[in-house]
XYZ file of C-alpha atoms in Angstrom:
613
model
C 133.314 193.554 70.380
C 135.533 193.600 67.394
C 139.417 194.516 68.248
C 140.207 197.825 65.677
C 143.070 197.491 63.248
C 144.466 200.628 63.961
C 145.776 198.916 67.340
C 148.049 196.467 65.458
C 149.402 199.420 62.945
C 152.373 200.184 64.783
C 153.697 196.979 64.617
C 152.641 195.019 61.503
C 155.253 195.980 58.048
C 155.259 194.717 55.143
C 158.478 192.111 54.827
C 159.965 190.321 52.545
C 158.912 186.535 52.467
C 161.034 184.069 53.822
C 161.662 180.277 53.683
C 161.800 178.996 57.537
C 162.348 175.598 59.519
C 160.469 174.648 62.302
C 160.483 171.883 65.077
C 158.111 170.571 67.601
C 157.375 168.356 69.948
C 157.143 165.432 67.165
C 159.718 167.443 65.372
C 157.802 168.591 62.879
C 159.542 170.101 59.970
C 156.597 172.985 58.654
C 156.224 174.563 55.381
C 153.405 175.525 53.757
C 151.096 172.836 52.610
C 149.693 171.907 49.239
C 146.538 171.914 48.945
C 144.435 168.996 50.714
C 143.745 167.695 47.419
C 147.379 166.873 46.724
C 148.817 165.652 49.992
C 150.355 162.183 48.946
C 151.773 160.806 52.521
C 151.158 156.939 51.845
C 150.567 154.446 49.370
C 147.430 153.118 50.294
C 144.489 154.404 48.154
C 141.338 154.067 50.792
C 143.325 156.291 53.120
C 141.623 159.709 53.709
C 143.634 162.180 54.386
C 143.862 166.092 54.515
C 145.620 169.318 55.470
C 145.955 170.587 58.181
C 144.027 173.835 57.707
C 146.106 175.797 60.469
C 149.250 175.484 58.967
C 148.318 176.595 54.695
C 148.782 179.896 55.778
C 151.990 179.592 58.402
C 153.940 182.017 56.079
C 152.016 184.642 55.874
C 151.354 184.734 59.522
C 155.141 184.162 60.257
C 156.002 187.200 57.657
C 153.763 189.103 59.554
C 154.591 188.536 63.457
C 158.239 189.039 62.614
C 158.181 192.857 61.650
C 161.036 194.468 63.499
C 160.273 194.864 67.398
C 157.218 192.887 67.217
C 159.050 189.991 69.557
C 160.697 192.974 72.109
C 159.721 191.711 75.375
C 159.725 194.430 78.366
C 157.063 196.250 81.151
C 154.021 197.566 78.853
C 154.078 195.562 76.428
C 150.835 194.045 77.143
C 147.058 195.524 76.620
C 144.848 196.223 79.599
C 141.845 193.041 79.353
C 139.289 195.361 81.212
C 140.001 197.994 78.521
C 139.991 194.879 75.895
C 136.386 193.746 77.798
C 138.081 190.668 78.329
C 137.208 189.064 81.770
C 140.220 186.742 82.791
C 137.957 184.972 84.951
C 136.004 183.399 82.537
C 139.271 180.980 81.377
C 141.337 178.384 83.142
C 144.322 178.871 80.402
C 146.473 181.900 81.471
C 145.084 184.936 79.595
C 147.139 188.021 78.165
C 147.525 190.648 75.490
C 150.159 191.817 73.666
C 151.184 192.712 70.342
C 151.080 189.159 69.092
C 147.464 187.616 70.439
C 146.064 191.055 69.303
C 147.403 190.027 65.536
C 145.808 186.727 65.906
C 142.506 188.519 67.223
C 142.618 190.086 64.437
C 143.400 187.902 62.025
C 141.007 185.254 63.150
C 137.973 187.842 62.961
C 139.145 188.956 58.950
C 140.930 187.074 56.761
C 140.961 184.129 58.173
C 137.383 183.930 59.297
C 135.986 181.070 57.325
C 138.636 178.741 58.816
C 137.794 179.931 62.306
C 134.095 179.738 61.530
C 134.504 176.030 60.198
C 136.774 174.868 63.300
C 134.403 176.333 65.576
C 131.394 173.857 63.709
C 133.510 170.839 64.204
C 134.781 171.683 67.027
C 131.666 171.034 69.037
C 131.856 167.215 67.570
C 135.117 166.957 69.759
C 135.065 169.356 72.517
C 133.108 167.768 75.632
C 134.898 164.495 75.262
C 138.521 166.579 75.498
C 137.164 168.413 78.099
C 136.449 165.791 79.948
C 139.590 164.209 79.708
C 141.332 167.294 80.744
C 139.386 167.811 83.499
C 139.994 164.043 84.772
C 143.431 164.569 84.576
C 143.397 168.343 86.235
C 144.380 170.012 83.118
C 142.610 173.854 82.251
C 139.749 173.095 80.136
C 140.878 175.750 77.812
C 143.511 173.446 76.377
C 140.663 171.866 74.562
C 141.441 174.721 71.464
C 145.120 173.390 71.176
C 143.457 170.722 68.761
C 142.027 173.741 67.166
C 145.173 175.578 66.472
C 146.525 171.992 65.708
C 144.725 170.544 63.631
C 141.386 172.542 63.623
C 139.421 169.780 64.720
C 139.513 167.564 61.824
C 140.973 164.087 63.269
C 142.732 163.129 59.053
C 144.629 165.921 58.922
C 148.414 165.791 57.925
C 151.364 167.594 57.935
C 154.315 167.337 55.194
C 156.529 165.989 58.383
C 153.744 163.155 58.484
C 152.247 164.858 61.702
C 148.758 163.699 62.057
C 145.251 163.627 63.160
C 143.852 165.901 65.812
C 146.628 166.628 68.229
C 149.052 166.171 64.832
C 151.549 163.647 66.743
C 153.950 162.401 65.085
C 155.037 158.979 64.666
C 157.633 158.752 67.256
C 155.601 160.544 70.133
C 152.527 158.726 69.311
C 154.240 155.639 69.669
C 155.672 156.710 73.124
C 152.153 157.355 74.429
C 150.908 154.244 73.729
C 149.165 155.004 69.931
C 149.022 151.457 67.334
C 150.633 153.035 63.931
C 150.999 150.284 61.311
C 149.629 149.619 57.812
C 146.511 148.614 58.732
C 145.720 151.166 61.675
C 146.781 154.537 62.988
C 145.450 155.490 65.969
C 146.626 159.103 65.814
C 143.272 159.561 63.998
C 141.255 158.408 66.444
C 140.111 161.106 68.527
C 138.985 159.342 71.729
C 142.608 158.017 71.929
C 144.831 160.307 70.587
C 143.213 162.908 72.987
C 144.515 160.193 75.625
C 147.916 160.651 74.498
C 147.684 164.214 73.959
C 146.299 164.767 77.886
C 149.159 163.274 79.040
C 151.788 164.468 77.263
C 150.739 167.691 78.113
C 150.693 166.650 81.844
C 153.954 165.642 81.629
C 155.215 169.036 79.663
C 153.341 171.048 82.869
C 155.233 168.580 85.948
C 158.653 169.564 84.057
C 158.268 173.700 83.513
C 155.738 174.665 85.680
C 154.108 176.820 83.191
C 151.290 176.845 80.962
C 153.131 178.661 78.413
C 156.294 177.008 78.433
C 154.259 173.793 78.230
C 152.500 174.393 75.108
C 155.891 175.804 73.507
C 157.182 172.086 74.567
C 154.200 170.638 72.788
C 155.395 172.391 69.682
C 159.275 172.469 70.019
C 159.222 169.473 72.273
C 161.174 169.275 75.749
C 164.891 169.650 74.858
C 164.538 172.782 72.682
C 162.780 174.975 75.398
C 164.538 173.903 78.116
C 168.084 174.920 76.139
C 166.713 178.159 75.205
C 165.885 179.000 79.176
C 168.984 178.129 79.968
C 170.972 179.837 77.785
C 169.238 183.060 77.669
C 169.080 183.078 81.435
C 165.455 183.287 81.068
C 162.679 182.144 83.191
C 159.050 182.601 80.901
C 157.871 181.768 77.482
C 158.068 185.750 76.520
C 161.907 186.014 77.260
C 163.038 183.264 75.147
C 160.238 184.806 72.402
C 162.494 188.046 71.990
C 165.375 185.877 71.443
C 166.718 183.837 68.054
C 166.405 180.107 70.899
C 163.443 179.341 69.261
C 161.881 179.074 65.942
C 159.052 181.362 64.476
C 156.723 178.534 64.573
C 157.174 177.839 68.233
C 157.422 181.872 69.212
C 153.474 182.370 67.286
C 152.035 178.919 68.967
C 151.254 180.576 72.528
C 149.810 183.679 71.138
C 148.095 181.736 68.517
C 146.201 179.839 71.423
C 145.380 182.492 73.369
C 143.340 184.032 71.082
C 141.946 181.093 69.621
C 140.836 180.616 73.821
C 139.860 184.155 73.908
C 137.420 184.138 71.443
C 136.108 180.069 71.113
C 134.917 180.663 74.802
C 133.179 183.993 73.908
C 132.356 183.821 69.954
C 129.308 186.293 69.539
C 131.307 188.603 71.473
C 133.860 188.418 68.560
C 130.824 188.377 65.658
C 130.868 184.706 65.239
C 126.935 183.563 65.114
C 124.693 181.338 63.661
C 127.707 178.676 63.610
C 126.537 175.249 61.990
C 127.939 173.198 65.029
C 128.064 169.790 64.191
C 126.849 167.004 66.453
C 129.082 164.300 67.854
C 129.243 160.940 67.137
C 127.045 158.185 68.746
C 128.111 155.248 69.134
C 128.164 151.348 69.950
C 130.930 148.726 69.204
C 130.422 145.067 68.470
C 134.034 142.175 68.023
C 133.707 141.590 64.156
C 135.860 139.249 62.732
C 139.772 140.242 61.453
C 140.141 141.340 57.979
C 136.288 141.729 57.194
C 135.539 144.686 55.273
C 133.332 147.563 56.151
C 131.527 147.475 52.990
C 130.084 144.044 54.629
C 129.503 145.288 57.810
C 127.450 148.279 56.664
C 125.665 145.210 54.616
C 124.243 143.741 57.110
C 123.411 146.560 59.209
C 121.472 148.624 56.611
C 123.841 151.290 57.309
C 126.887 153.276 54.877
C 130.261 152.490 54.624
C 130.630 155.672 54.533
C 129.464 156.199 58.164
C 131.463 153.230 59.440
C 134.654 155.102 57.865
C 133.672 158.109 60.070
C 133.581 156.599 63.258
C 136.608 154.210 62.891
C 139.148 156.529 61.306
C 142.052 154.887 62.779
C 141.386 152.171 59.988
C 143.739 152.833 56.865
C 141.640 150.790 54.714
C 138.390 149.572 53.886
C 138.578 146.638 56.309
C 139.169 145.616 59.856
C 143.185 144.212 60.659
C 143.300 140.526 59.850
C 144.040 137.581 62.029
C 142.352 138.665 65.115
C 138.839 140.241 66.656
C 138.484 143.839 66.092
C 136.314 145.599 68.135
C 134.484 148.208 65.698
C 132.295 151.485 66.318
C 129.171 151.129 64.920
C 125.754 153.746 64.222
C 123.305 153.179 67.816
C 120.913 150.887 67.728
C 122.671 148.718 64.949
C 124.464 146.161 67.207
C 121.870 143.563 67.430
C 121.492 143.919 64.048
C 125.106 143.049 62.878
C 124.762 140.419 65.829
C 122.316 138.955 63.943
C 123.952 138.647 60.800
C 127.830 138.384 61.579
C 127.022 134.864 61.324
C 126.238 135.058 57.536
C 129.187 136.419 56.750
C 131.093 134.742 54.734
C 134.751 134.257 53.690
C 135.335 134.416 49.713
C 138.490 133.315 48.249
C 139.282 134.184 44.389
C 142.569 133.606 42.311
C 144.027 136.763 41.157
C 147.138 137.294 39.436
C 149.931 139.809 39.694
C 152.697 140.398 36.730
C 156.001 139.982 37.719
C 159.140 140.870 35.224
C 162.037 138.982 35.638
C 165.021 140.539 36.492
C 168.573 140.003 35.825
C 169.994 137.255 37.976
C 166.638 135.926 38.988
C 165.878 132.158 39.251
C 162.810 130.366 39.086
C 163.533 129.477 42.846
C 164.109 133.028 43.488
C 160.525 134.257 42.416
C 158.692 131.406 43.747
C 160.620 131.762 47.314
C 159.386 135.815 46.597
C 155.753 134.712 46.311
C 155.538 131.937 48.336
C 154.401 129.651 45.877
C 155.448 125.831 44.425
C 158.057 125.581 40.918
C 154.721 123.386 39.817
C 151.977 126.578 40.294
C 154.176 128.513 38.770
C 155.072 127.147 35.614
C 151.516 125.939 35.230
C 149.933 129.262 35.520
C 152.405 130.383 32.660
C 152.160 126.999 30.484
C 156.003 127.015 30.975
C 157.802 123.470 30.415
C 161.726 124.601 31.262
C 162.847 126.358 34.903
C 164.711 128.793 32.419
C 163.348 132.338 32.621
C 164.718 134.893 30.327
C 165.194 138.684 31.597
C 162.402 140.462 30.584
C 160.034 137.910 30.764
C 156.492 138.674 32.335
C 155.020 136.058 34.828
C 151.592 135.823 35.924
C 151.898 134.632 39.516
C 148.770 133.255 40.848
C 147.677 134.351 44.862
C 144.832 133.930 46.602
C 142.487 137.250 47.864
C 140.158 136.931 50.706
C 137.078 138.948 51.399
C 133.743 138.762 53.544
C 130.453 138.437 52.034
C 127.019 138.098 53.300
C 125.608 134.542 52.498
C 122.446 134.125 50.963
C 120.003 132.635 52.626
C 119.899 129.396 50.263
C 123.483 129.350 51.208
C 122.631 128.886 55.184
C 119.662 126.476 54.117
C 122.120 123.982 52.213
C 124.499 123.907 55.279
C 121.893 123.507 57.724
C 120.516 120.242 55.469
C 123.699 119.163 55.579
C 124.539 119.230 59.226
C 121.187 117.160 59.639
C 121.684 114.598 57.240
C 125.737 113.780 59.133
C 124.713 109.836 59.031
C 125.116 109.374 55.211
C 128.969 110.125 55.776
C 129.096 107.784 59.306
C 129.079 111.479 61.681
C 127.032 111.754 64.321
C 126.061 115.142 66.474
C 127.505 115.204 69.629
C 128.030 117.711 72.454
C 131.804 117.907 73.503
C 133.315 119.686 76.599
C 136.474 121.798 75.642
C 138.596 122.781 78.357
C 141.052 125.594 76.890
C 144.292 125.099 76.862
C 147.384 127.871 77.466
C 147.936 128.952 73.981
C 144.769 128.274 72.416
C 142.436 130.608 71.196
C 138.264 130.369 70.790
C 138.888 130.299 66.926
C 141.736 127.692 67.013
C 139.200 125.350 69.282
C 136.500 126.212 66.533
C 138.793 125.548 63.462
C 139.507 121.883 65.541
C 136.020 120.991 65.776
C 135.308 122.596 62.596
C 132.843 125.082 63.334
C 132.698 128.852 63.426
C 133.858 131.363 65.869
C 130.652 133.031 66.086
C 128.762 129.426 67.042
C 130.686 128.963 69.819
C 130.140 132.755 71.096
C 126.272 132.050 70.513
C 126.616 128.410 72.201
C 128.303 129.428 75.520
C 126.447 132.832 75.581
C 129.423 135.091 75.066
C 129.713 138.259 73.693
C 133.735 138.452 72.624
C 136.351 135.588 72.089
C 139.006 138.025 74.017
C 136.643 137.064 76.410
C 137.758 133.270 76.805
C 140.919 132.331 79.112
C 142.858 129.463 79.538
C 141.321 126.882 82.150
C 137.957 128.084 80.560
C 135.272 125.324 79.767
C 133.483 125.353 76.256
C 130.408 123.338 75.116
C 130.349 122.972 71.576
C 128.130 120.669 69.359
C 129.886 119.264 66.248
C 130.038 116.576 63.484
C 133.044 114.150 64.589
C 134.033 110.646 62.932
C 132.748 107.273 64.125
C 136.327 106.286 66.275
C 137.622 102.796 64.596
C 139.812 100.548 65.791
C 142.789 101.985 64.110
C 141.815 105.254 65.851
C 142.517 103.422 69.061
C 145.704 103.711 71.161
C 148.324 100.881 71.137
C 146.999 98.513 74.102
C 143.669 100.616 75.184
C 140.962 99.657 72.957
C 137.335 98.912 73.739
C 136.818 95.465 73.037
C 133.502 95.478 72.928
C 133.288 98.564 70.772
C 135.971 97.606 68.405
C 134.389 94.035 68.028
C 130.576 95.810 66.849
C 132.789 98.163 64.508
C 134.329 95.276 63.250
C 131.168 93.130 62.999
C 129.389 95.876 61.381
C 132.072 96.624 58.656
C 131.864 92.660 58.338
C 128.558 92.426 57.580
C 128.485 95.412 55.531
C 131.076 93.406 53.379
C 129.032 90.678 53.056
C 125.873 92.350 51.939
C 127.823 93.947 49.187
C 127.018 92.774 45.397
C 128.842 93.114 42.365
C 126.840 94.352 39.206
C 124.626 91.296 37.917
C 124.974 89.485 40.863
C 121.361 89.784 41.878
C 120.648 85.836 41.482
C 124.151 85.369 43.199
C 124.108 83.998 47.019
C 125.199 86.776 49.019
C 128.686 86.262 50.031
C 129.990 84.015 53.126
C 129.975 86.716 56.528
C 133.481 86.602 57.636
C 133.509 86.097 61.340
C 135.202 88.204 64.185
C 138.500 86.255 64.466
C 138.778 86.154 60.461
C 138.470 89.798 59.814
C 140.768 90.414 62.861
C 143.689 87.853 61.360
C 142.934 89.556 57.814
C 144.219 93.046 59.678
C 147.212 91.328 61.222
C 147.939 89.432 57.854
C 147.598 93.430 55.763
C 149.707 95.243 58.667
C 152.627 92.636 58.339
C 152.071 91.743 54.808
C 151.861 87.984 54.909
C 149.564 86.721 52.897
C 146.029 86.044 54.035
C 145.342 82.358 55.059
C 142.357 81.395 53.405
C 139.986 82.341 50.691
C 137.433 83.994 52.407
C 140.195 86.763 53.363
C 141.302 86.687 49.881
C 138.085 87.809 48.141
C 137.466 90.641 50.491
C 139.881 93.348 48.581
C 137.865 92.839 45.083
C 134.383 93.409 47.195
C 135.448 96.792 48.921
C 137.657 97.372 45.509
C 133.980 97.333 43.677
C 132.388 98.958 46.000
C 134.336 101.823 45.767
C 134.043 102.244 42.710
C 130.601 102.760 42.901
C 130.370 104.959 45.422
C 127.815 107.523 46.053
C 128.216 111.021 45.670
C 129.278 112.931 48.958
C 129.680 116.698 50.238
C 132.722 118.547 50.217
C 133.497 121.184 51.817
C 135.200 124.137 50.871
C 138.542 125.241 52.394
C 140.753 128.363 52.166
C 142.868 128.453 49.209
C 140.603 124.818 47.568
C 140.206 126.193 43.747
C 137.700 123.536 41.547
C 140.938 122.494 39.751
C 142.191 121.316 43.393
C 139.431 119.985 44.400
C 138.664 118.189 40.711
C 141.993 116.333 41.206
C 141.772 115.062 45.205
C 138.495 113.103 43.670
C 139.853 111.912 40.808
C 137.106 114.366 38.450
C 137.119 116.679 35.862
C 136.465 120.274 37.289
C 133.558 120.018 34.396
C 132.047 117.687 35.963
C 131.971 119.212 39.339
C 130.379 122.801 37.761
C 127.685 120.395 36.527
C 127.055 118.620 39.644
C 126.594 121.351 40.961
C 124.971 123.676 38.548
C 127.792 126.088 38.995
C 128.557 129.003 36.596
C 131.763 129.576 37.215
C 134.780 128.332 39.000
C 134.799 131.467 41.942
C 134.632 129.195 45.028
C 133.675 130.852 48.681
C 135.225 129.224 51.354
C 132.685 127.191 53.572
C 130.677 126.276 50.416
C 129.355 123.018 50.055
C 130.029 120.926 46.770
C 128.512 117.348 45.535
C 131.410 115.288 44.791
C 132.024 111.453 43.489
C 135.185 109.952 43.145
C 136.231 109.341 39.440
């Protein structure tokens, strides 16, 4: 049944437009809203954001509703429901008619029918989990279509007061119900916990007026507004303060607003709304992915979109998880095992890039470098720069260091795996070691320690998240340590007998050694126990050694290293080939050949053949 026009003629007059000011419960400042297209609200480019669609036509709605007697509040003022065909049993939300709703039934069945048709379609992707919240927390279920006349149902809308998402909190309020806002995650946007917030702020709004209407006004004006506009008018509903200048326009169309929206969401083919393209909601699993890894790699190894990834965890700001820590992400059913599968491949990548920085009047060379975080040296390398003195005007390249995830290639995995076999050709044996954590530690701290990966020691102990380890917790984790020597050894507490075959076997080592062209030579003379040990006593308090046999040693190790045998290296965060070139004494030339590299990009974790020069 569609309401007639002619019922709303007697009260609707052309006016005059008119710039307003509104507050609400985030104290929301509303004007009319660009178009979605050109709301610019942050600096971050992956962020998606939009209007939100009930507010682009606040004026003309407000022009409308505040034709002269259209707020006069008195007996028969309302519309009879049975006469309507409006059963006021079917609702849990207070249901009435007067002048107002009957504009918004209106309004919401002509010109503004596509937006009611669309918020209807999304509104089924939202609706049973706000419905169950509200009904967990004794709230009428009809509440569920504030989000509609909030933010109609889409969970990245804004306001131009920076309201957002789909109960369009603010950032204050979200804050005081519990929401993260930051630069890397806003949790206004995400529905399941926003609705959280928005459940019990409304509880809260009901315990202190002790009526539905008043409530919602709160939500909209917030708390102190309302409750100064009851008390000084005297007044003791929502429709007495209405017919009074205590309020704003914004606040005094919210209640009707909502009741029609209730009226005809809970009934739409009554109203002519059908064949509605409702719109499913989202499935989901979640899986602890490691901090700052991008989606674009998680929807890698998963076989799934970015794209979808961005649609189920829309409290992320940009293209990537918050760094630092676990995040546990929302990921497509049946996927998990999947990612499980391959979180292990991914990979960190770490690549020089350079920003351009002008100097400035009164800026120092100490100055900029203090700004970046980076050494005098770096600096006036990366500029081929000989003097600290900087001219104004002068543009620096300043060299930083950008982190990303990346799926290894299987080649990649095969090279490490060789390598963690073949730990005797650098004196490291595999051993099992029992970690107890201590307060303060972390599973990736332990892991960095012991230098292995997070995800290992999940697999190793059979656990599913890190949050999941606690202090006092035992880990088992197999890893690559160093032969102990004697010098490893506390003062007064070493193993004789070990320290004396470490000894005996660096000894004979010694011995066995040959200088190029000795091959007809004897081998040398094998020092004995008590000789090597006075040669170590002799070093540590430089005396000189008391015989020739301790004398020759230094030349013999001297030659062998410099023929020693290439080793692995491996990769570490912020390690370019130019750092790595000069800790072995080589040419980064000759490491790109060793390795058959083809450029100098470096991924952290990678393993390179190295020789010392």
């Amino acid at each position: 049944m569609k309401i007639l026009p002619n019922l709303l003629t007697h009260c609707l007059v052309a006016l005059i437009c008119l710039s307003f000011t509104a507050c609400s419960s985030h104290n929301k400042k509303t004007t009319q809203l660009p178009p979605a297209n050109e709301v610019a609200l942050t600096d971050n480019q992956d962020e998606e954001i939009s209007s939100a669609e009930p507010e682009e036509t606040a004026a003309e709605e407000l022009e409308a509703l505040n034709a002269p007697g259209a707020w006069e509040y008195g007996i028969g003022q309302t519309y009879s429901l049975e006469k309507l065909g409006i059963d006021s049993n079917k609702y849990d939300f207070p249901i009435m008619v007067n002048k107002q709703v009957l504009y918004y039934l209106e309004l919401f069945q002509g010109r503004q029918r596509n937006y009611f048709t669309q918020w209807l379609a999304r509104s089924a992707m939202y609706r049973p989990h706000i419905e169950a919240e509200l009904k967990k927390a004794g709230l009428p279920t009809d509440l569920v279509f504030l989000a509609m006349i909030e933010s109609g149902y889409n969970p990245s809308a804004y306001s131009p007061a920076k309201a957002c998402g789909l109960w369009q909190f603010i950032e204050g309020t979200g804050s005081r119900y519990g929401l993260r806002i930051d630069s890397w995650v806003d949790e206004r946007r995400q529905p399941e916990k926003s609705t959280k917030a928005a459940v019990q702020y409304l509880s809260n709004l009901y315990s202190q007026f002790g009526d539905w209407y008043l409530a919602v006004a709160a939500y909209n004006a917030g708390e102190k507004k309302i409750d100064t506009a009851l008390k000084r008018n005297n007044a003791k509903d929502f429709w007495e303060i209405a017919a009074t200048e205590g309020i704003f326009m914004e606040t005094k169309r919210y209640v009707p607003k909502l009741i029609a929206a209730i009226i005809i969401a809970r009934n739409p083919e009554k109203y002519g709304f059908t064949d509605i393209a409702y719109k499913k909601p989202h499935e989901y699993e979640t899986i602890a992915v490691p901090g700052g890894v991008s989606l674009e790699v998680v929807a890698a190894t998963a076989n799934t979109s970015t794209k979808e990834l961005r649609a189920l965890n829309n409290e992320l700001r940009k293209g990537q998880v918050p760094p630092r820590s676990e995040y546990t992400l929302r990921i497509p059913v049946g996927t998990r095992e999947l990612i499980a599968g391959n979180i292990d491949k991914l990979r960190p990548v770490t690549t020089t890039v350079y920003a351009t920085h002008t100097v400035k009047k009164d800026e120092t060379l100490d100055s900029i470098c203090s700004l970046y975080n980076i050494s005098k040296t770096t600096l006036l390398k990366a500029n081929n720069l000989r003097s600290a003195q900087l001219p104004r005007g002068l543009r620096l390249q300043i060299p930083t260091t950008s982190t990303k995830y990346v799926v290894a290639k299987d080649r990649d995995r095969q090279a490490e795996d060789r390598l963690a076999k073949n730990n005797g050709k650098d004196k490291r044996q595999q051993q099992l070691v029992k970690y107890t954590l201590k307060s303060g530690e972390t599973l990736a701290s332990v892991a960095k320690q012991y230098r292995v990966s997070p995800q290992q020691v999940l697999r190793w102990n059979k656990l599913s998240q890190a949050s999941k380890v606690k202090p006092g917790q035992q880990l088992a984790l197999y890893t690559s340590m160093p032969v102990p020597s004697l010098a490893e050894k506390p003062e007064g507490k070493a193993d004789t007998n070990k320290s004396d075959a470490t000894l005996t076997a660096a000894a004979t080592k010694i011995a066995v050694a040959k200088t190029p062209g000795s091959a007809n030579k004897k081998p040398a003379v094998v020092p004995t126990l008590e000789s090597t040990r006075k040669q170590s006593v002799a070093k540590a308090t430089q005396q000189p050694a008391s015989s020739q046999k301790a004398s020759a040693q230094p030349t013999v190790v001297a030659q062998t290293a410099k023929n020693q045998p290439p080793t692995w290296y491996v990769v570490k965060n912020g390690d370019t080939l130019a750092t790595i070139a000069k800790k072995f004494q080589a040419s980064p030339q000759n490491i790109r050949t060793w390795n058959k590299l083809s450029s100098n990009a470096l991924q952290t974790g990678d393993k390179l053949i190295v020789k010392k020069g």
